[in-house]
Short mmCIF file of C-alpha atoms in Angstrom, two decimals:
data_model
loop_
_atom_site.label_atom_id
_atom_site.label_comp_id
_atom_site.label_asym_id
_atom_site.label_seq_id
_atom_site.Cartn_x
_atom_site.Cartn_y
_atom_site.Cartn_z
CA ASP O 1 16.11 -5.19 28.30
CA ARG O 2 13.83 -2.30 29.21
CA TYR O 3 13.83 -0.69 25.91
CA GLU O 4 12.51 -3.65 24.45
CA ARG O 5 9.96 -3.94 26.82
CA GLU O 6 8.13 -1.10 26.38
CA ARG O 7 8.52 -0.93 22.65
CA ALA O 8 6.25 -4.62 22.81
CA VAL O 9 3.98 -2.67 24.84
CA LEU O 10 3.45 0.24 22.85
CA LEU O 11 3.32 -2.25 19.51
CA GLY O 12 0.88 -4.21 21.13
CA GLY O 13 -1.81 -1.35 22.31
CA VAL O 14 -1.43 0.20 19.41
CA SER O 15 -1.89 -2.88 16.96
CA HIS O 16 -4.48 -3.95 19.28
CA ASP O 17 -6.24 0.12 18.90
CA LEU O 18 -6.26 -0.11 15.17
CA ARG O 19 -8.19 -3.28 14.55
CA SER O 20 -11.63 -1.82 15.38
CA PRO O 21 -11.43 0.73 12.84
CA LEU O 22 -10.23 -0.89 10.21
CA ALA O 23 -12.95 -3.60 10.71
CA ARG O 24 -15.19 -0.71 10.41
CA ILE O 25 -13.42 0.48 7.52
CA ARG O 26 -13.98 -2.50 5.67
CA LEU O 27 -17.65 -3.33 6.48
CA ALA O 28 -18.25 0.33 5.16
CA ALA O 29 -16.61 -0.38 2.12
CA GLU O 30 -18.45 -3.78 1.85
CA LEU O 31 -22.12 -1.63 1.95
CA LEU O 32 -20.67 0.35 -0.78
CA PRO O 33 -23.09 0.66 -3.88
CA ASP O 34 -22.95 -2.34 -6.16
CA THR O 35 -21.90 -0.61 -9.53
CA ALA O 36 -19.02 -1.67 -12.08
CA GLY O 37 -16.74 1.34 -10.36
CA GLY O 38 -17.89 0.66 -6.82
CA GLN O 39 -16.80 -2.89 -7.46
CA ALA O 40 -13.50 -2.13 -8.00
CA ALA O 41 -13.21 0.69 -5.54
CA VAL O 42 -14.51 -2.30 -2.70
CA ALA O 43 -11.61 -4.44 -3.94
CA SER O 44 -8.82 -1.83 -3.65
CA ILE O 45 -9.88 -0.77 0.00
CA VAL O 46 -10.52 -4.49 1.16
CA ARG O 47 -7.27 -5.37 -0.10
CA ASN O 48 -5.55 -2.26 1.66
CA VAL O 49 -7.57 -3.06 4.74
CA ASP O 50 -6.26 -6.74 4.27
CA HIS O 51 -2.54 -6.01 3.68
CA LEU O 52 -2.91 -3.26 6.87
CA ASP O 53 -4.33 -6.32 9.06
CA ARG O 54 -1.52 -8.56 7.99
CA LEU O 55 0.78 -5.63 9.23
CA ILE O 56 -0.69 -5.62 13.01
CA GLU O 57 -0.25 -9.16 13.16
CA SER O 58 3.47 -9.19 12.62
CA PHE O 59 3.11 -6.47 15.38
CA LEU O 60 1.31 -8.61 17.35
CA ASP O 61 3.25 -11.76 16.51
CA TYR O 62 6.52 -9.80 18.16
CA VAL O 63 4.67 -9.01 21.21
CA ARG O 64 3.57 -12.64 21.68
CA ALA O 65 7.07 -13.76 21.01
CA SER O 66 7.94 -11.80 24.40
CA GLU O 67 5.13 -12.62 26.26
CA LEU O 68 3.38 -16.17 25.82
CA SER O 69 3.35 -18.82 28.35
CA MET O 70 5.75 -21.87 26.88
CA ASP O 71 4.14 -24.54 28.75
CA GLU O 72 2.12 -26.74 26.12
CA ASP O 73 3.27 -29.77 24.30
CA VAL O 74 2.92 -29.18 20.65
CA ASP O 75 3.29 -31.06 17.25
CA LEU O 76 5.35 -29.76 15.09
CA ALA O 77 4.72 -31.58 12.22
CA VAL O 78 0.61 -30.66 12.07
CA LEU O 79 1.94 -27.13 12.85
CA ALA O 80 4.43 -27.43 9.59
CA ARG O 81 1.74 -28.51 7.40
CA HIS O 82 -0.64 -25.96 9.09
CA ALA O 83 1.57 -23.26 8.69
CA ALA O 84 2.59 -24.48 5.05
CA ALA O 85 -1.23 -24.79 4.14
CA GLN O 86 -1.70 -20.89 4.36
CA PHE O 87 0.49 -19.89 1.28
CA GLU O 88 -1.53 -21.95 -0.89
CA CYS O 89 1.46 -22.43 -3.06
CA ALA O 90 1.58 -24.97 -5.63
CA SER O 91 3.24 -28.26 -4.61
CA GLU O 92 6.10 -27.84 -6.12
CA ASP O 93 7.02 -24.89 -4.79
CA LEU O 94 6.49 -25.43 -1.47
CA VAL O 95 7.39 -28.94 -0.18
CA VAL O 96 6.81 -30.21 3.54
CA VAL O 97 9.25 -33.25 4.57
CA ALA O 98 8.15 -33.99 8.16
CA PRO O 99 7.37 -37.36 10.03
CA HIS O 100 3.71 -38.19 10.93
CA THR O 101 4.30 -36.47 14.08
CA LEU O 102 7.13 -34.51 15.91
CA SER O 103 6.76 -33.56 19.46
CA LEU O 104 8.18 -30.98 21.39
CA PRO O 105 7.32 -30.67 24.80
CA ARG O 106 7.00 -27.07 26.82
CA ALA O 107 6.46 -24.69 24.28
CA ASN O 108 3.86 -22.98 22.38
CA ALA O 109 1.67 -23.90 19.30
CA LEU O 110 1.14 -19.81 17.98
CA LEU O 111 4.81 -18.90 18.32
CA LEU O 112 6.06 -22.18 16.59
CA GLU O 113 3.72 -21.76 13.77
CA ARG O 114 4.32 -18.39 13.28
CA LEU O 115 8.11 -18.92 13.23
CA MET O 116 7.66 -21.61 10.68
CA ALA O 117 5.25 -19.23 8.28
CA ASN O 118 7.85 -16.50 8.84
CA LEU O 119 10.54 -18.46 7.58
CA ILE O 120 8.50 -19.64 4.82
CA ASP O 121 7.29 -16.21 3.98
CA ASN O 122 10.89 -14.69 3.93
CA ALA O 123 11.92 -17.75 1.50
CA LEU O 124 8.81 -16.90 -0.87
CA LYS O 125 9.58 -13.46 -0.95
CA HIS O 126 13.09 -12.99 -0.91
CA GLY O 127 14.40 -16.69 -2.56
CA ARG O 128 13.36 -18.52 -5.54
CA PRO O 129 11.53 -22.10 -5.66
CA PRO O 130 11.28 -24.51 -5.00
CA VAL O 131 11.12 -23.76 -1.05
CA SER O 132 10.91 -26.79 1.15
CA LEU O 133 9.87 -27.51 4.92
CA THR O 134 12.00 -30.22 6.65
CA LEU O 135 11.40 -31.41 10.42
CA SER O 136 13.40 -33.98 11.81
CA ALA O 137 14.58 -35.27 15.21
CA LEU O 138 18.13 -35.34 15.74
CA PRO O 139 19.62 -38.82 16.93
CA GLY O 140 21.73 -38.71 20.16
CA CYS O 141 20.91 -35.09 21.20
CA GLY O 142 17.82 -35.05 22.49
CA SER O 143 16.66 -32.12 19.69
CA VAL O 144 15.01 -31.30 16.91
CA CYS O 145 15.41 -29.34 13.71
CA ILE O 146 13.58 -27.26 11.57
CA VAL O 147 15.05 -26.29 7.78
CA VAL O 148 13.44 -23.80 5.26
CA GLU O 149 15.19 -24.22 2.63
CA ASP O 150 15.03 -22.18 -1.04
CA ALA O 151 16.98 -21.45 -4.26
CA GLY O 152 17.74 -18.01 -3.76
CA GLU O 153 20.95 -16.12 -2.82
CA GLY O 154 20.35 -16.06 0.62
CA ILE O 155 21.76 -13.80 3.12
CA ALA O 156 25.11 -12.51 3.61
CA PRO O 157 27.22 -13.54 6.33
CA HIS O 158 27.74 -10.20 7.81
CA ALA O 159 24.17 -9.22 7.43
CA ALA O 160 22.55 -12.14 9.33
CA LEU O 161 22.65 -10.42 12.71
CA HIS O 162 21.47 -7.26 11.72
CA LEU O 163 18.50 -8.68 9.98
CA GLN O 164 17.43 -10.43 13.04
CA GLU O 165 16.87 -7.49 14.93
CA ALA O 166 13.32 -5.52 14.76
CA PHE O 167 12.26 -3.49 11.85
CA ALA O 168 15.59 -4.35 10.03
CA ARG O 169 15.07 -4.79 6.19
CA GLY O 170 17.57 -5.62 3.50
CA ASP O 171 18.64 -3.86 0.44
CA GLY O 172 16.95 -6.07 -1.48
CA SER O 173 13.88 -6.15 0.45
CA ARG O 174 13.16 -2.05 0.30
CA GLY O 175 10.22 -2.41 -2.00
CA LEU O 176 8.83 -5.15 -0.86
CA PRO O 177 5.83 -4.95 1.64
CA GLY O 178 6.71 -5.88 5.11
CA THR O 179 7.65 -4.92 8.65
CA GLY O 180 10.95 -6.21 9.24
CA LEU O 181 9.76 -8.36 12.04
CA GLY O 182 9.80 -11.58 10.74
CA LEU O 183 13.67 -13.13 11.57
CA ALA O 184 13.45 -10.70 14.76
CA ILE O 185 9.92 -13.18 15.87
CA VAL O 186 12.02 -16.07 14.57
CA ARG O 187 14.95 -14.84 17.13
CA GLN O 188 13.18 -13.97 20.16
CA VAL O 189 11.36 -17.80 19.94
CA VAL O 190 14.29 -19.78 19.36
CA THR O 191 15.96 -17.49 22.04
CA ARG O 192 13.18 -18.58 24.35
CA LEU O 193 13.01 -22.17 23.56
CA GLY O 194 16.83 -22.33 24.25
CA GLY O 195 17.61 -23.01 20.83
CA GLU O 196 19.63 -21.85 17.78
CA LEU O 197 19.13 -19.88 14.58
CA SER O 198 22.10 -20.10 11.79
CA PHE O 199 21.84 -19.77 7.82
CA ASP O 200 24.42 -21.62 5.37
CA ARG O 201 24.39 -22.31 2.10
CA SER O 202 25.50 -25.35 -0.03
CA ALA O 203 24.80 -26.61 -3.83
CA GLU O 204 23.05 -23.18 -4.84
CA ARG O 205 20.57 -23.55 -1.51
CA GLN O 206 20.31 -21.40 0.76
CA HIS O 207 18.92 -22.71 4.54
CA VAL O 208 17.69 -21.56 7.59
CA ARG O 209 18.05 -23.91 10.47
CA VAL O 210 16.59 -23.65 13.59
CA THR O 211 17.62 -26.38 16.45
CA LEU O 212 15.68 -26.62 19.24
CA PRO O 213 15.85 -28.62 22.55
CA ARG O 214 13.41 -30.94 23.53
CA THR O 215 14.66 -30.68 27.16
CA LEU O 216 15.61 -27.70 29.27
#
């Protein structure tokens, strides 16, 4: 709707404008004298700049999710492995189960990689390892399925819709870093691809499932 579009434009503009001063702050910090006390100060400044940069990237992802064209043929298996590698987790804490290749036409590689990265990030932050990312082609229905599982308590059924709204935070995540945009970005991408997003729990595992049609 109009409100969502205006908010996306505002977020995109502010986020873009913040990138340059953050880069200058980081450069200035790295040029500080290399003393024992200075090293600690530089490390603290760089750490906080990196955190702000990740927050800005989340804002930009939210804008991109509604704007980028869905006109690419993507390999979900390649994107899944790349998304998981960003977290540098031990192999027993984060597992990718995917075929060698799994194509999805009329999509967007950047948005789908961010979708999977956001689901993994949520599972690692709010759930418990081991976390798994599983990709599969559903036989007979022309769809693909992306499932992220973890051993946490999961999302209460009554909270699932609320947590898909922009800037929504669950009670258990109030003290954790983040923007509350992760599931909102996932929902936007899934909606644009004509798919479904669902949450369920079985055998002490929480499942977040994305089903995407291969043809629209």
